[in-house]
CSV table of C-alpha atoms in Angstrom, one decimal:
chain,number,residue,atom,x,y,z
A,17,MET,CA,113.7,-76.8,77.7
A,18,MET,CA,112.6,-79.2,80.5
A,19,SER,CA,111.2,-77.3,83.5
A,20,HIS,CA,112.4,-77.9,87.0
A,21,ARG,CA,109.0,-79.1,88.1
A,22,LEU,CA,108.9,-81.8,85.4
A,23,ILE,CA,112.4,-83.0,86.3
A,24,VAL,CA,111.3,-83.4,89.9
A,25,LEU,CA,108.2,-85.3,88.7
A,26,LEU,CA,110.3,-87.6,86.6
A,27,LEU,CA,112.6,-88.5,89.5
A,28,ALA,CA,109.7,-88.9,91.9
A,29,VAL,CA,107.7,-91.3,89.6
A,30,VAL,CA,110.8,-93.3,88.7
A,31,ARG,CA,111.9,-93.8,92.3
A,32,ARG,CA,108.4,-94.6,93.7
A,33,GLN,CA,105.5,-96.8,92.8
A,34,VAL,CA,102.4,-95.1,91.5
A,35,ALA,CA,99.8,-97.8,91.5
A,36,SER,CA,96.3,-96.7,92.0
A,37,LEU,CA,94.1,-94.2,90.2
A,38,ALA,CA,94.0,-92.2,93.4
A,39,HIS,CA,97.8,-91.9,93.3
A,40,LEU,CA,97.7,-90.8,89.7
A,41,SER,CA,95.1,-88.1,90.4
A,42,LEU,CA,97.0,-86.9,93.4
A,43,TRP,CA,100.4,-86.7,91.6
A,44,ALA,CA,98.8,-85.1,88.6
A,45,GLU,CA,97.2,-82.4,90.8
A,46,MET,CA,100.5,-81.9,92.7
A,47,TYR,CA,102.6,-81.2,89.6
A,48,GLY,CA,100.0,-79.7,87.4
A,49,VAL,CA,100.1,-82.3,84.6
A,50,GLY,CA,97.6,-84.8,83.2
A,51,GLN,CA,97.2,-88.3,84.5
A,52,SER,CA,98.3,-89.7,81.2
A,53,THR,CA,101.7,-88.0,81.7
A,54,ILE,CA,102.2,-89.8,85.0
A,55,SER,CA,101.2,-93.1,83.4
A,56,ASP,CA,103.6,-92.6,80.5
A,57,ILE,CA,106.5,-91.8,82.9
A,58,LYS,CA,105.8,-94.9,84.9
A,59,ARG,CA,105.6,-97.1,81.8
A,60,SER,CA,108.9,-95.7,80.5
A,61,LYS,CA,110.7,-96.3,83.8
A,62,PRO,CA,113.3,-98.9,82.4
A,63,THR,CA,114.1,-96.5,79.5
A,64,LEU,CA,114.5,-93.5,81.7
A,65,LEU,CA,116.8,-95.4,84.2
A,66,ASN,CA,118.9,-96.7,81.3
A,67,PHE,CA,119.2,-93.2,79.8
A,68,VAL,CA,120.4,-91.7,83.1
A,69,SER,CA,122.8,-94.6,83.6
A,70,VAL,CA,124.4,-94.0,80.2
A,71,ILE,CA,124.8,-90.3,81.0
A,72,GLU,CA,126.4,-90.9,84.4
A,73,ASN,CA,128.6,-93.9,83.6
A,74,GLU,CA,129.5,-93.5,79.9
A,75,ASP,CA,130.6,-90.7,77.6
A,76,GLY,CA,127.2,-88.9,77.6
A,77,SER,CA,126.4,-85.3,78.0
A,78,SER,CA,124.6,-84.4,81.2
A,79,SER,CA,122.8,-81.5,79.4
A,80,ARG,CA,120.9,-83.8,77.1
A,81,LYS,CA,117.1,-83.5,77.2
A,82,SER,CA,116.2,-86.0,74.5
A,83,MET,CA,116.6,-89.8,74.7
A,84,LYS,CA,116.6,-90.2,70.9
A,85,ALA,CA,119.3,-92.6,69.8
A,86,ALA,CA,121.4,-92.4,66.6
A,87,THR,CA,119.7,-93.6,63.4
A,88,ASN,CA,122.6,-96.0,62.6
A,89,LYS,CA,124.1,-97.4,65.8
A,90,ASP,CA,126.9,-99.3,64.1
A,91,LEU,CA,128.1,-96.2,62.3
A,92,GLU,CA,127.8,-94.1,65.5
A,93,ASN,CA,129.9,-96.6,67.5
A,94,ALA,CA,132.5,-96.9,64.7
A,95,VAL,CA,133.0,-93.1,64.5
A,96,PHE,CA,133.1,-92.8,68.3
A,97,MET,CA,135.7,-95.6,68.7
A,98,TRP,CA,137.8,-94.0,66.0
A,99,LEU,CA,137.7,-90.7,67.7
A,100,LEU,CA,138.8,-92.2,71.1
A,101,GLN,CA,141.7,-94.0,69.4
A,102,GLN,CA,142.9,-90.8,67.8
A,103,CYS,CA,142.6,-88.8,71.0
A,104,SER,CA,144.5,-91.5,72.9
A,105,VAL,CA,147.6,-91.0,70.7
A,106,GLY,CA,147.3,-87.2,70.8
A,107,ASN,CA,146.1,-86.6,67.2
A,108,PRO,CA,144.2,-83.3,66.9
A,109,ILE,CA,140.7,-83.9,65.5
A,110,SER,CA,138.4,-81.2,64.2
A,111,GLY,CA,134.7,-81.4,63.3
A,112,GLN,CA,135.5,-81.4,59.6
A,113,ILE,CA,138.0,-84.3,59.9
A,114,LEU,CA,135.4,-86.2,62.0
A,115,CYS,CA,132.8,-85.7,59.3
A,116,GLU,CA,135.2,-86.9,56.5
A,117,LYS,CA,136.0,-90.0,58.5
A,118,ALA,CA,132.3,-90.6,59.2
A,119,LYS,CA,131.7,-90.6,55.4
A,120,ILE,CA,134.5,-93.1,54.8
A,121,LEU,CA,133.1,-95.4,57.5
A,122,ALA,CA,129.6,-95.0,56.2
A,123,GLU,CA,130.7,-96.3,52.8
A,124,LYS,CA,132.4,-99.3,54.3
A,125,LEU,CA,129.2,-100.1,56.3
A,126,GLY,CA,126.9,-99.7,53.3
A,127,CYS,CA,125.1,-96.6,54.7
A,128,SER,CA,124.5,-95.0,51.3
A,129,SER,CA,122.0,-92.4,52.6
A,130,PHE,CA,124.3,-91.0,55.3
A,131,LYS,CA,125.2,-87.3,55.1
A,132,ALA,CA,127.7,-85.8,57.5
A,133,SER,CA,125.8,-82.6,57.9
A,134,ASN,CA,126.1,-79.9,60.5
A,135,GLY,CA,123.1,-81.3,62.3
A,136,TRP,CA,124.7,-84.7,62.5
A,137,ILE,CA,127.9,-83.5,63.9
A,138,ARG,CA,126.1,-81.3,66.4
A,139,ASN,CA,123.9,-84.2,67.6
A,140,PHE,CA,126.9,-86.6,67.6
A,141,LYS,CA,128.7,-84.2,70.0
A,142,SER,CA,125.6,-83.9,72.2
A,143,ARG,CA,125.1,-87.7,72.5
A,144,HIS,CA,128.6,-88.3,73.5
A,145,GLY,CA,129.4,-85.2,75.6
A,146,ILE,CA,132.2,-84.2,73.2
A,147,ARG,CA,133.7,-80.7,73.6
A,148,GLU,CA,136.4,-78.7,71.9
A,149,LEU,CA,139.7,-78.1,73.6
A,150,ASP,CA,142.5,-75.7,72.8
A,151,LEU,CA,145.7,-77.3,71.5
A,152,SER,CA,148.7,-76.6,73.7
A,153,GLY,CA,151.0,-76.2,70.6
A,154,GLU,CA,153.9,-77.8,72.4
A,155,LYS,CA,152.9,-81.3,73.6
A,156,LEU,CA,152.6,-83.0,70.2
A,157,SER,CA,156.3,-82.5,69.3
A,158,ALA,CA,157.6,-82.4,72.9
A,159,ASN,CA,157.7,-86.1,73.9
A,160,SER,CA,160.6,-87.2,71.7
A,161,LYS,CA,162.7,-84.1,72.6
A,162,ALA,CA,162.0,-84.6,76.3
A,163,ALA,CA,163.1,-88.3,76.2
A,164,ASP,CA,166.4,-87.4,74.4
A,165,PHE,CA,167.1,-84.6,77.0
A,166,ILE,CA,166.4,-86.9,80.0
A,167,GLU,CA,168.9,-89.4,78.8
A,168,LYS,CA,171.6,-86.8,78.2
A,169,PHE,CA,170.8,-85.1,81.6
A,170,LYS,CA,171.2,-88.4,83.5
A,171,VAL,CA,174.9,-88.5,82.3
A,172,VAL,CA,175.5,-84.8,83.1
A,173,ALA,CA,173.8,-85.0,86.6
A,174,ASP,CA,176.0,-87.9,87.7
A,175,SER,CA,178.9,-85.4,88.4
A,176,TYR,CA,176.7,-83.2,90.6
A,177,SER,CA,175.3,-83.6,94.1
A,178,PRO,CA,171.5,-83.3,94.3
A,179,GLU,CA,172.0,-80.4,96.8
A,180,PHE,CA,173.7,-78.4,94.0
A,181,LEU,CA,171.3,-79.1,91.2
A,182,TYR,CA,169.1,-76.0,90.9
A,183,ASN,CA,166.1,-75.0,88.7
A,184,ALA,CA,164.9,-71.4,88.0
A,185,ASP,CA,161.8,-70.3,86.1
A,186,GLU,CA,160.0,-67.0,85.8
A,187,THR,CA,156.3,-66.4,85.6
A,188,GLY,CA,153.9,-63.4,85.2
A,189,LEU,CA,151.7,-62.5,88.1
A,190,VAL,CA,148.6,-60.3,87.7
A,191,TRP,CA,148.9,-59.0,91.2
A,192,LYS,CA,145.5,-57.2,91.4
A,193,ALA,CA,143.5,-60.0,89.7
A,194,LEU,CA,140.2,-60.9,91.2
A,195,PRO,CA,138.3,-64.2,90.6
A,196,LYS,CA,136.3,-64.5,87.4
A,197,THR,CA,133.5,-66.3,89.1
A,198,THR,CA,131.6,-65.9,92.4
A,199,LEU,CA,129.2,-67.8,94.5
A,200,ALA,CA,125.7,-66.4,94.8
A,201,SER,CA,122.4,-67.4,96.4
A,202,LYS,CA,119.5,-68.5,94.2
A,203,ARG,CA,117.8,-65.1,94.6
A,204,GLU,CA,120.6,-63.5,92.7
A,205,TYR,CA,120.4,-63.7,88.9
A,206,SER,CA,123.6,-61.7,88.1
A,207,ALA,CA,126.8,-60.6,89.7
A,208,PRO,CA,128.3,-57.1,89.7
A,209,GLU,CA,131.0,-56.8,87.1
A,210,HIS,CA,134.5,-55.5,87.6
A,211,LYS,CA,137.3,-54.6,85.2
A,212,VAL,CA,139.9,-57.3,84.6
A,213,SER,CA,143.2,-56.0,86.0
A,214,LYS,CA,146.2,-55.9,83.7
A,215,TYR,CA,148.8,-54.8,86.4
A,216,HIS,CA,151.4,-57.5,86.3
A,217,VAL,CA,154.9,-58.3,87.6
A,218,THR,CA,157.4,-61.0,86.8
A,219,VAL,CA,158.5,-63.4,89.5
A,220,LEU,CA,161.6,-65.6,89.3
A,221,ARG,CA,161.6,-68.7,91.5
A,222,CYS,CA,164.7,-70.8,92.1
A,223,ALA,CA,165.4,-73.8,94.4
A,224,ASN,CA,167.6,-76.9,94.5
A,225,SER,CA,166.4,-80.5,93.7
A,226,THR,CA,166.2,-81.5,97.3
A,227,VAL,CA,164.1,-78.4,98.2
A,228,SER,CA,166.5,-77.7,101.1
A,229,HIS,CA,167.6,-74.4,99.7
A,230,LYS,CA,165.3,-71.7,98.2
A,231,ILE,CA,166.8,-68.7,96.6
A,232,PRO,CA,165.0,-65.4,97.5
A,233,LEU,CA,162.4,-64.4,94.9
A,234,LEU,CA,163.3,-62.0,92.2
A,235,LEU,CA,160.4,-59.6,91.6
A,236,ILE,CA,160.4,-57.4,88.5
A,237,GLY,CA,158.0,-54.5,88.3
A,238,LYS,CA,157.7,-51.3,86.3
A,239,SER,CA,158.2,-48.7,89.0
A,240,LYS,CA,161.8,-47.9,90.1
A,241,SER,CA,160.8,-47.1,93.7
A,242,PRO,CA,157.3,-48.5,94.5
A,243,ARG,CA,155.6,-46.6,97.3
A,244,ALA,CA,154.6,-49.8,99.0
A,245,PHE,CA,158.3,-50.5,99.8
A,246,LYS,CA,159.0,-47.2,101.5
A,247,ASN,CA,157.9,-48.4,104.9
A,248,VAL,CA,159.5,-51.8,104.6
A,249,LYS,CA,162.9,-52.0,106.3
A,250,LYS,CA,164.1,-55.1,104.6
A,251,LEU,CA,162.3,-56.8,101.7
A,252,PRO,CA,162.1,-60.6,101.8
A,253,LEU,CA,163.0,-60.6,98.1
A,254,CYS,CA,165.1,-58.9,95.4
A,255,TYR,CA,163.3,-56.2,93.5
A,256,LYS,CA,164.3,-54.9,90.0
A,257,ASN,CA,162.5,-52.7,87.6
A,258,GLN,CA,162.0,-52.8,83.8
A,259,PRO,CA,159.6,-50.7,81.6
A,260,LYS,CA,157.3,-53.6,80.8
A,261,ALA,CA,158.0,-55.6,84.0
A,262,TRP,CA,159.6,-58.4,81.9
A,263,MET,CA,162.7,-60.5,82.3
A,264,THR,CA,165.7,-59.5,80.2
A,265,ALA,CA,169.1,-61.0,79.6
A,266,THR,CA,170.7,-58.2,81.6
A,267,LEU,CA,168.4,-58.7,84.6
A,268,PHE,CA,168.9,-62.4,84.5
A,269,THR,CA,172.7,-62.1,84.4
A,270,GLU,CA,172.6,-59.6,87.3
A,271,TRP,CA,170.4,-61.9,89.3
A,272,TYR,CA,172.8,-64.8,88.5
A,273,ASP,CA,175.9,-63.0,89.7
A,274,LYS,CA,174.6,-61.0,92.6
A,275,ILE,CA,171.9,-63.2,94.1
A,276,PHE,CA,172.2,-66.8,92.9
A,277,ILE,CA,175.9,-67.5,93.2
A,278,PRO,CA,176.3,-65.7,96.6
A,279,GLU,CA,173.3,-67.5,98.0
A,280,VAL,CA,174.5,-70.9,96.8
A,281,LYS,CA,177.9,-70.2,98.3
A,282,LYS,CA,176.3,-69.4,101.7
A,283,HIS,CA,174.4,-72.6,101.5
A,284,GLN,CA,177.5,-74.6,100.8
A,285,ILE,CA,179.3,-73.1,103.8
A,286,SER,CA,176.3,-73.9,106.0
A,287,LEU,CA,176.5,-77.5,104.8
A,288,GLY,CA,180.3,-77.7,105.1
A,289,LYS,CA,180.3,-79.1,101.5
A,290,GLU,CA,181.8,-77.9,98.3
A,291,GLY,CA,181.0,-79.0,94.7
A,292,LYS,CA,180.0,-78.0,91.2
A,293,VAL,CA,176.7,-76.2,90.8
A,294,LEU,CA,174.3,-76.7,87.8
A,295,LEU,CA,171.4,-74.4,87.1
A,296,ILE,CA,168.5,-75.7,84.8
A,297,VAL,CA,166.6,-73.0,83.0
A,298,ASP,CA,164.3,-72.5,80.0
A,299,HIS,CA,165.6,-72.0,76.5
A,300,ALA,CA,164.2,-68.5,76.4
A,301,PRO,CA,165.4,-65.5,74.4
A,302,THR,CA,165.7,-63.5,77.7
A,303,ASN,CA,168.4,-65.9,79.0
A,304,PRO,CA,172.1,-65.6,78.1
A,305,THR,CA,173.9,-68.5,76.5
A,306,THR,CA,175.4,-71.3,78.7
A,307,GLU,CA,178.9,-70.0,77.9
A,308,LEU,CA,178.1,-66.6,79.3
A,309,LEU,CA,176.8,-68.2,82.5
A,310,GLU,CA,179.8,-70.3,83.3
A,311,ARG,CA,181.7,-69.0,86.4
A,312,GLY,CA,184.6,-70.1,88.6
A,313,ASN,CA,186.4,-72.3,86.1
A,314,GLY,CA,183.3,-74.4,85.6
A,315,GLN,CA,182.2,-74.5,89.3
A,316,PHE,CA,178.9,-72.8,88.3
A,317,LYS,CA,177.3,-73.8,85.0
A,318,ALA,CA,173.8,-73.6,83.4
A,319,ILE,CA,172.0,-76.0,81.1
A,320,PHE,CA,169.0,-75.1,79.0
A,321,LEU,CA,165.9,-77.3,78.5
A,322,PRO,CA,165.0,-78.0,74.9
A,323,PRO,CA,162.4,-75.7,73.3
A,324,ASN,CA,158.8,-76.6,73.8
A,325,VAL,CA,159.2,-79.1,76.6
A,326,THR,CA,158.4,-76.7,79.5
A,327,ASN,CA,155.1,-78.4,80.3
A,328,LEU,CA,156.8,-81.8,80.5
A,329,LEU,CA,160.2,-81.2,82.1
A,330,GLN,CA,160.4,-77.8,83.8
A,331,PRO,CA,160.4,-78.7,87.6
A,332,MET,CA,159.0,-75.3,88.6
A,333,ASP,CA,156.0,-75.9,86.3
A,334,GLN,CA,155.1,-79.1,88.1
A,335,SER,CA,152.6,-77.2,90.4
A,336,VAL,CA,155.2,-75.1,92.2
A,337,ILE,CA,154.5,-71.9,90.4
A,338,GLU,CA,150.7,-72.6,90.3
A,339,THR,CA,150.8,-73.2,94.1
A,340,MET,CA,152.6,-70.0,94.7
A,341,LYS,CA,149.9,-68.1,92.7
A,342,ARG,CA,147.1,-69.8,94.6
A,343,TYR,CA,148.7,-68.8,97.9
A,344,TYR,CA,149.1,-65.2,96.7
A,345,ILE,CA,145.5,-64.9,95.5
A,346,ARG,CA,144.2,-66.5,98.7
A,347,GLN,CA,146.1,-63.9,100.8
A,348,LEU,CA,144.9,-61.1,98.5
A,349,LEU,CA,141.3,-62.1,98.9
A,350,ARG,CA,141.7,-62.6,102.6
A,351,LYS,CA,143.0,-59.0,102.9
A,352,LEU,CA,140.2,-57.5,100.7
A,353,LEU,CA,137.2,-59.5,101.9
A,354,LEU,CA,138.0,-60.4,105.5
A,355,GLU,CA,140.3,-57.7,106.8
A,356,GLY,CA,138.8,-54.9,104.8
A,357,GLU,CA,135.1,-55.5,105.1
A,358,ASP,CA,134.6,-53.5,108.3
A,359,LYS,CA,136.9,-50.6,107.3
A,360,GLU,CA,136.9,-48.9,103.9
A,361,GLY,CA,135.3,-51.7,101.9
A,362,VAL,CA,136.6,-54.2,99.3
A,363,CYS,CA,136.5,-51.8,96.3
A,364,GLU,CA,138.4,-49.0,98.1
A,365,ASN,CA,141.0,-51.4,99.3
A,366,HIS,CA,141.4,-52.9,95.9
A,367,LYS,CA,142.0,-49.5,94.3
A,368,LYS,CA,144.9,-49.0,96.7
């Protein structure tokens, strides 16, 4: 590993001129190295600057400590360009597949001595800053389905006012969760651990396409009568309970009939407008069929998104739910860290 003092020395010598022997002696004494080390760094200035430039401006790994290049640059470039092409079209590439492709390219380039060993793939990843990512499992097959749905939806949506196009989506919220990382001073080498909370609720969000009407949140918890609600005269949301705090078809239908439809009708009265209403929801097992959600001789209808296109088409997934969670966590931390620090302490407040 390269020490911090040596890194500072490299930067200093590269950025300044070390001309005389007096300078060499002074710098050698300052950093505790030999004069020959200073001379070698000065002589390698162009190479060092080029190495840093590649790391900062190209696909290099900032954690590299060695400037050693690939044995066969042509093969290296061919494999890397092939990898970039495959990634650009969304093809999943594993280390084993990359090694097999490298062997094929090596044969074409006449590199008979090439072996796609574990050491080669490890060094290849290091030289180019390549990392492994989890596959979403949905995106590869989602694009074509999404395109088909969009074309069909355009035809359906023509008969609805934007004011009466709604989208609803539920999400899990770990309501006692604390951050997994923390800031610390350089004097601290470790952080106190805390158990990862598993207390969760389900939150259903719903709004129209113009964002002029937001349906009150539906909150699903485990407890039938949470103690936290006893001192609240009127909740700014609708609360339901379920043994696992999950959405069910029964709860969704109850929300649809008792919350969604009445709230939409109030909104229509306030606007002085009437019209058909369409609700866009996920194609989830917890949701009833579209036929069971039709009300008022077709005045209220629902349409399901195709399977596996949530990350592409679900409006509430385009940062709306994420933003809600960020606001919630911010308020939770504010209450624990800022409001509670002079009272019972963060840990005691968190337990409550």
